[in-house]
C-alpha cells in the first residue's frame, strides 16, 4: 500500500460545479497537510496548509482533514476553467520535514 | 507567499555535456532545499535533500555522482546533471523549506539531444 493515495483522474466537471478532491493515507502520524496546484509545465503552487484535523477555508477553497479516517479533502466552489490543473496533496509527520506527496489528480473544468 | 526562483526554465544540451540548474529562495533563507524530478503525467519524485553547508542526502536509486548538488548559501542550491544522456531529459523542480511548509520553483525543462 502506498503511503499516500490519490485518484489520478482525469476529473472533468462543468464550470460552476463544486469539486471534491481527496487523498487517503496510511501513516497515522501525519499531522501537517498541504494541497498544491500544478499547471502544466509549471512548478506546484501551495494552495492550502492545515494542521491536524478540521477545516480551513480560503476563498473558493476549503480543506478538510479527518485524521480518524486518514482522509483529507479539498473542495473548490464555483469552479472555473482556470482551476484546470493537477492537484497534489502532501503531508508530513514532523514540523516542516519529510513531506510525502500524493500522485496528483488532474482536473478539467469545462466552460 | 514565499518565492522560489529556478533558472533556467528551459535548457537543451548535447549528450555527454553537463548542465547546471539554480534554485534561489528570493525572500527567505532556506537551510533545506529539495530537488525533484517529474516525468510527464507522473508525480514528483524526490531526488535529494540539500542542506546548506553540508552534503546532500540522495534518495535510493539516485546517482550522486551524476546529479551533483551544491547548497553553498542559505538562498541558493544548484543541481548539475553531469554527462547528460537523453534519458535524463525531464522536468526538474526544486523547493525550499520555510518554518513549516515548502514552496516550489517554477521548474526547469531539460532536453538532452
mmCIF file of C-alpha atoms in Angstrom:
data_model
loop_
_atom_site.group_PDB
_atom_site.id
_atom_site.type_symbol
_atom_site.label_atom_id
_atom_site.label_comp_id
_atom_site.label_asym_id
_atom_site.label_seq_id
_atom_site.Cartn_x
_atom_site.Cartn_y
_atom_site.Cartn_z
ATOM 1 C CA UNK A 1 0.000 0.000 0.000
ATOM 2 C CA UNK A 2 1.356 3.413 -0.950
ATOM 3 C CA UNK A 3 1.790 5.864 1.863
ATOM 4 C CA UNK A 4 -0.438 8.459 0.193
ATOM 5 C CA UNK A 5 -3.078 7.566 -2.370
ATOM 6 C CA UNK A 6 -4.918 9.881 -4.692
ATOM 7 C CA UNK A 7 -7.192 9.203 -7.639
ATOM 8 C CA UNK A 8 -5.200 10.332 -10.691
ATOM 9 C CA UNK A 9 -8.310 11.268 -12.655
ATOM 10 C CA UNK A 10 -8.767 12.916 -15.027
ATOM 11 C CA UNK A 11 -11.756 14.527 -13.373
ATOM 12 C CA UNK A 12 -13.909 16.628 -15.698
ATOM 13 C CA UNK A 13 -16.586 18.962 -14.356
ATOM 14 C CA UNK A 14 -18.673 21.787 -15.839
ATOM 15 C CA UNK A 15 -17.895 25.372 -14.925
ATOM 16 C CA UNK A 16 -19.550 26.383 -11.671
ATOM 17 C CA UNK A 17 -19.574 22.882 -10.198
ATOM 18 C CA UNK A 18 -18.317 22.027 -6.742
ATOM 19 C CA UNK A 19 -15.190 19.901 -6.990
ATOM 20 C CA UNK A 20 -14.100 17.422 -4.366
ATOM 21 C CA UNK A 21 -10.513 16.171 -4.415
ATOM 22 C CA UNK A 22 -9.366 13.570 -1.929
ATOM 23 C CA UNK A 23 -6.345 11.779 -0.550
ATOM 24 C CA UNK A 24 -6.076 8.833 1.787
ATOM 25 C CA UNK A 25 -3.022 7.920 3.735
ATOM 26 C CA UNK A 26 -1.743 5.091 5.833
ATOM 27 C CA UNK A 27 0.589 6.783 8.328
ATOM 28 C CA UNK A 28 -1.446 7.917 11.325
ATOM 29 C CA UNK A 29 1.470 10.057 12.468
ATOM 30 C CA UNK A 30 0.957 12.631 9.706
ATOM 31 C CA UNK A 31 -0.027 15.944 11.261
ATOM 32 C CA UNK A 32 0.649 18.574 8.597
ATOM 33 C CA UNK A 33 -1.374 18.567 5.389
ATOM 34 C CA UNK A 34 -0.995 20.622 2.246
ATOM 35 C CA UNK A 35 -2.633 20.999 -1.133
ATOM 36 C CA UNK A 36 -0.701 22.161 -4.160
ATOM 37 C CA UNK A 37 -1.926 23.133 -7.612
ATOM 38 C CA UNK A 38 0.300 22.437 -10.585
ATOM 39 C CA UNK A 39 -0.398 23.832 -14.006
ATOM 40 C CA UNK A 40 1.063 22.039 -16.982
ATOM 41 C CA UNK A 41 4.807 22.588 -17.293
ATOM 42 C CA UNK A 42 4.953 24.653 -14.099
ATOM 43 C CA UNK A 43 6.110 24.049 -10.553
ATOM 44 C CA UNK A 44 3.483 23.275 -7.874
ATOM 45 C CA UNK A 45 1.881 26.223 -6.093
ATOM 46 C CA UNK A 46 0.849 25.995 -2.438
ATOM 47 C CA UNK A 47 -2.922 26.406 -2.054
ATOM 48 C CA UNK A 48 -3.785 25.342 1.458
ATOM 49 C CA UNK A 49 -1.975 24.308 4.598
ATOM 50 C CA UNK A 50 -3.629 22.737 7.625
ATOM 51 C CA UNK A 51 -2.503 21.199 10.863
ATOM 52 C CA UNK A 52 -4.202 18.195 12.436
ATOM 53 C CA UNK A 53 -7.939 17.664 11.952
ATOM 54 C CA UNK A 54 -10.540 20.217 10.993
ATOM 55 C CA UNK A 55 -11.497 22.584 8.215
ATOM 56 C CA UNK A 56 -9.815 25.588 6.698
ATOM 57 C CA UNK A 57 -11.358 27.933 4.193
ATOM 58 C CA UNK A 58 -9.699 30.362 1.793
ATOM 59 C CA UNK A 59 -11.914 31.976 -0.795
ATOM 60 C CA UNK A 60 -13.378 29.282 -3.003
ATOM 61 C CA UNK A 61 -11.172 26.606 -1.478
ATOM 62 C CA UNK A 62 -11.905 24.542 1.636
ATOM 63 C CA UNK A 63 -9.528 21.948 3.033
ATOM 64 C CA UNK A 64 -10.770 19.236 5.372
ATOM 65 C CA UNK A 65 -8.733 16.799 7.407
ATOM 66 C CA UNK A 66 -10.220 13.726 9.073
ATOM 67 C CA UNK A 67 -7.391 12.056 10.920
ATOM 68 C CA UNK A 68 -9.603 9.322 12.324
ATOM 69 C CA UNK A 69 -10.336 8.159 8.788
ATOM 70 C CA UNK A 70 -6.898 9.147 7.415
ATOM 71 C CA UNK A 71 -8.641 11.150 4.740
ATOM 72 C CA UNK A 72 -8.181 14.689 3.511
ATOM 73 C CA UNK A 73 -10.218 16.672 1.026
ATOM 74 C CA UNK A 74 -10.011 19.850 -0.977
ATOM 75 C CA UNK A 75 -13.270 21.417 -2.111
ATOM 76 C CA UNK A 76 -13.416 24.005 -4.859
ATOM 77 C CA UNK A 77 -16.626 26.002 -5.082
ATOM 78 C CA UNK A 78 -17.821 27.725 -8.252
ATOM 79 C CA UNK A 79 -15.093 26.034 -10.244
ATOM 80 C CA UNK A 80 -13.586 27.960 -13.145
ATOM 81 C CA UNK A 81 -11.734 26.829 -16.272
ATOM 82 C CA UNK A 82 -8.645 28.434 -14.750
ATOM 83 C CA UNK A 83 -8.841 25.828 -11.982
ATOM 84 C CA UNK A 84 -7.927 23.164 -14.541
ATOM 85 C CA UNK A 85 -4.663 21.740 -13.256
ATOM 86 C CA UNK A 86 -3.202 18.836 -11.347
ATOM 87 C CA UNK A 87 -3.828 18.958 -7.613
ATOM 88 C CA UNK A 88 -1.292 17.341 -5.318
ATOM 89 C CA UNK A 89 -1.788 16.561 -1.671
ATOM 90 C CA UNK A 90 1.211 16.430 0.625
ATOM 91 C CA UNK A 91 1.660 15.602 4.268
ATOM 92 C CA UNK A 92 4.329 15.297 6.900
ATOM 93 C CA UNK A 93 4.874 13.995 10.386
ATOM 94 C CA UNK A 94 7.436 16.472 11.556
ATOM 95 C CA UNK A 95 7.255 20.230 11.569
ATOM 96 C CA UNK A 96 8.301 21.161 8.042
ATOM 97 C CA UNK A 97 10.148 17.955 7.235
ATOM 98 C CA UNK A 98 9.860 14.736 5.253
ATOM 99 C CA UNK A 99 6.913 15.632 3.080
ATOM 100 C CA UNK A 100 5.174 12.816 1.244
ATOM 101 C CA UNK A 101 3.260 13.684 -1.909
ATOM 102 C CA UNK A 102 0.285 12.029 -3.495
ATOM 103 C CA UNK A 103 0.497 11.317 -7.224
ATOM 104 C CA UNK A 104 -1.908 14.134 -8.079
ATOM 105 C CA UNK A 105 -5.397 14.394 -9.567
ATOM 106 C CA UNK A 106 -5.850 16.018 -12.962
ATOM 107 C CA UNK A 107 -8.867 18.316 -13.005
ATOM 108 C CA UNK A 108 -10.509 19.795 -16.080
ATOM 109 C CA UNK A 109 -13.195 22.436 -15.658
ATOM 110 C CA UNK A 110 -15.133 22.742 -18.880
ATOM 111 C CA UNK A 111 -16.579 26.125 -19.887
ATOM 112 C CA UNK B 1 3.691 33.774 -0.311
ATOM 113 C CA UNK B 2 7.336 32.857 -0.396
ATOM 114 C CA UNK B 3 9.041 32.935 -3.767
ATOM 115 C CA UNK B 4 11.431 30.377 -5.132
ATOM 116 C CA UNK B 5 13.149 31.147 -8.403
ATOM 117 C CA UNK B 6 14.544 28.462 -10.660
ATOM 118 C CA UNK B 7 16.806 29.037 -13.643
ATOM 119 C CA UNK B 8 16.908 28.215 -16.466
ATOM 120 C CA UNK B 9 13.307 27.382 -17.271
ATOM 121 C CA UNK B 10 14.269 25.545 -20.421
ATOM 122 C CA UNK B 11 17.571 24.077 -21.454
ATOM 123 C CA UNK B 12 18.700 21.899 -24.330
ATOM 124 C CA UNK B 13 22.109 20.305 -24.171
ATOM 125 C CA UNK B 14 24.095 17.809 -26.141
ATOM 126 C CA UNK B 15 24.564 14.283 -24.899
ATOM 127 C CA UNK B 16 27.696 13.999 -22.806
ATOM 128 C CA UNK B 17 27.744 17.587 -21.597
ATOM 129 C CA UNK B 18 26.838 18.906 -18.154
ATOM 130 C CA UNK B 19 24.121 21.363 -17.279
ATOM 131 C CA UNK B 20 23.540 23.356 -14.102
ATOM 132 C CA UNK B 21 20.167 24.379 -12.705
ATOM 133 C CA UNK B 22 19.897 27.024 -9.999
ATOM 134 C CA UNK B 23 17.301 27.301 -7.274
ATOM 135 C CA UNK B 24 17.037 30.508 -5.233
ATOM 136 C CA UNK B 25 14.811 31.470 -2.347
ATOM 137 C CA UNK B 26 14.122 35.143 -3.011
ATOM 138 C CA UNK B 27 12.564 36.434 0.191
ATOM 139 C CA UNK B 28 13.545 33.949 2.848
ATOM 140 C CA UNK B 29 16.503 31.888 3.942
ATOM 141 C CA UNK B 30 16.240 28.188 3.282
ATOM 142 C CA UNK B 31 18.500 25.871 5.193
ATOM 143 C CA UNK B 32 16.934 22.972 3.346
ATOM 144 C CA UNK B 33 16.065 22.683 -0.319
ATOM 145 C CA UNK B 34 14.757 19.712 -2.234
ATOM 146 C CA UNK B 35 15.250 18.547 -5.796
ATOM 147 C CA UNK B 36 12.567 16.600 -7.635
ATOM 148 C CA UNK B 37 12.196 15.027 -10.999
ATOM 149 C CA UNK B 38 8.867 14.717 -12.749
ATOM 150 C CA UNK B 39 8.081 12.763 -15.880
ATOM 151 C CA UNK B 40 5.018 13.703 -17.933
ATOM 152 C CA UNK B 41 1.737 12.933 -16.177
ATOM 153 C CA UNK B 42 3.559 11.466 -13.200
ATOM 154 C CA UNK B 43 4.045 12.686 -9.669
ATOM 155 C CA UNK B 44 7.045 14.387 -8.174
ATOM 156 C CA UNK B 45 9.932 12.078 -7.395
ATOM 157 C CA UNK B 46 12.245 13.319 -4.680
ATOM 158 C CA UNK B 47 15.844 13.048 -5.825
ATOM 159 C CA UNK B 48 17.743 14.587 -2.951
ATOM 160 C CA UNK B 49 17.598 16.854 0.049
ATOM 161 C CA UNK B 50 20.073 19.700 0.017
ATOM 162 C CA UNK B 51 21.246 21.165 3.311
ATOM 163 C CA UNK B 52 23.199 24.401 3.469
ATOM 164 C CA UNK B 53 26.837 23.810 4.263
ATOM 165 C CA UNK B 54 26.696 20.032 4.165
ATOM 166 C CA UNK B 55 26.459 17.191 1.696
ATOM 167 C CA UNK B 56 23.159 16.429 0.076
ATOM 168 C CA UNK B 57 21.164 13.374 1.031
ATOM 169 C CA UNK B 58 20.189 11.346 -2.006
ATOM 170 C CA UNK B 59 17.182 9.088 -2.363
ATOM 171 C CA UNK B 60 17.698 5.452 -3.148
ATOM 172 C CA UNK B 61 18.463 4.887 -6.797
ATOM 173 C CA UNK B 62 19.669 8.431 -7.498
ATOM 174 C CA UNK B 63 23.311 8.588 -8.600
ATOM 175 C CA UNK B 64 25.049 11.243 -6.536
ATOM 176 C CA UNK B 65 27.987 11.413 -8.935
ATOM 177 C CA UNK B 66 25.653 12.128 -11.816
ATOM 178 C CA UNK B 67 23.391 14.621 -10.075
ATOM 179 C CA UNK B 68 25.712 16.953 -8.196
ATOM 180 C CA UNK B 69 24.035 19.177 -5.632
ATOM 181 C CA UNK B 70 25.652 22.173 -4.010
ATOM 182 C CA UNK B 71 23.910 24.268 -1.367
ATOM 183 C CA UNK B 72 26.501 26.988 -0.989
ATOM 184 C CA UNK B 73 24.358 29.599 0.747
ATOM 185 C CA UNK B 74 21.072 29.976 2.579
ATOM 186 C CA UNK B 75 19.386 31.164 -0.598
ATOM 187 C CA UNK B 76 20.972 29.095 -3.360
ATOM 188 C CA UNK B 77 21.147 25.441 -4.272
ATOM 189 C CA UNK B 78 22.358 24.104 -7.601
ATOM 190 C CA UNK B 79 21.801 20.820 -9.378
ATOM 191 C CA UNK B 80 24.338 19.811 -12.003
ATOM 192 C CA UNK B 81 23.452 16.974 -14.326
ATOM 193 C CA UNK B 82 26.804 15.592 -15.416
ATOM 194 C CA UNK B 83 27.441 13.719 -18.659
ATOM 195 C CA UNK B 84 23.806 14.101 -19.568
ATOM 196 C CA UNK B 85 22.075 11.482 -21.679
ATOM 197 C CA UNK B 86 18.710 11.560 -23.454
ATOM 198 C CA UNK B 87 17.136 9.533 -20.645
ATOM 199 C CA UNK B 88 17.961 12.411 -18.283
ATOM 200 C CA UNK B 89 15.503 14.577 -20.198
ATOM 201 C CA UNK B 90 12.844 15.527 -17.690
ATOM 202 C CA UNK B 91 11.244 18.306 -15.677
ATOM 203 C CA UNK B 92 13.396 19.160 -12.658
ATOM 204 C CA UNK B 93 11.812 21.096 -9.807
ATOM 205 C CA UNK B 94 13.332 22.488 -6.669
ATOM 206 C CA UNK B 95 11.623 23.505 -3.478
ATOM 207 C CA UNK B 96 12.721 25.350 -0.385
ATOM 208 C CA UNK B 97 11.596 24.793 3.168
ATOM 209 C CA UNK B 98 10.334 27.553 5.433
ATOM 210 C CA UNK B 99 9.350 27.054 9.061
ATOM 211 C CA UNK B 100 6.507 24.673 8.393
ATOM 212 C CA UNK B 101 5.940 24.180 4.698
ATOM 213 C CA UNK B 102 7.692 24.182 1.368
ATOM 214 C CA UNK B 103 7.454 26.336 -1.731
ATOM 215 C CA UNK B 104 8.349 25.227 -5.214
ATOM 216 C CA UNK B 105 10.270 26.791 -8.043
ATOM 217 C CA UNK B 106 8.775 27.024 -11.497
ATOM 218 C CA UNK B 107 10.742 24.024 -12.703
ATOM 219 C CA UNK B 108 13.356 23.502 -15.393
ATOM 220 C CA UNK B 109 12.760 21.502 -18.542
ATOM 221 C CA UNK B 110 15.873 19.666 -19.607
ATOM 222 C CA UNK B 111 16.117 18.130 -23.053
ATOM 223 C CA UNK B 112 19.243 16.176 -23.904
ATOM 224 C CA UNK B 113 19.781 15.631 -27.608
#
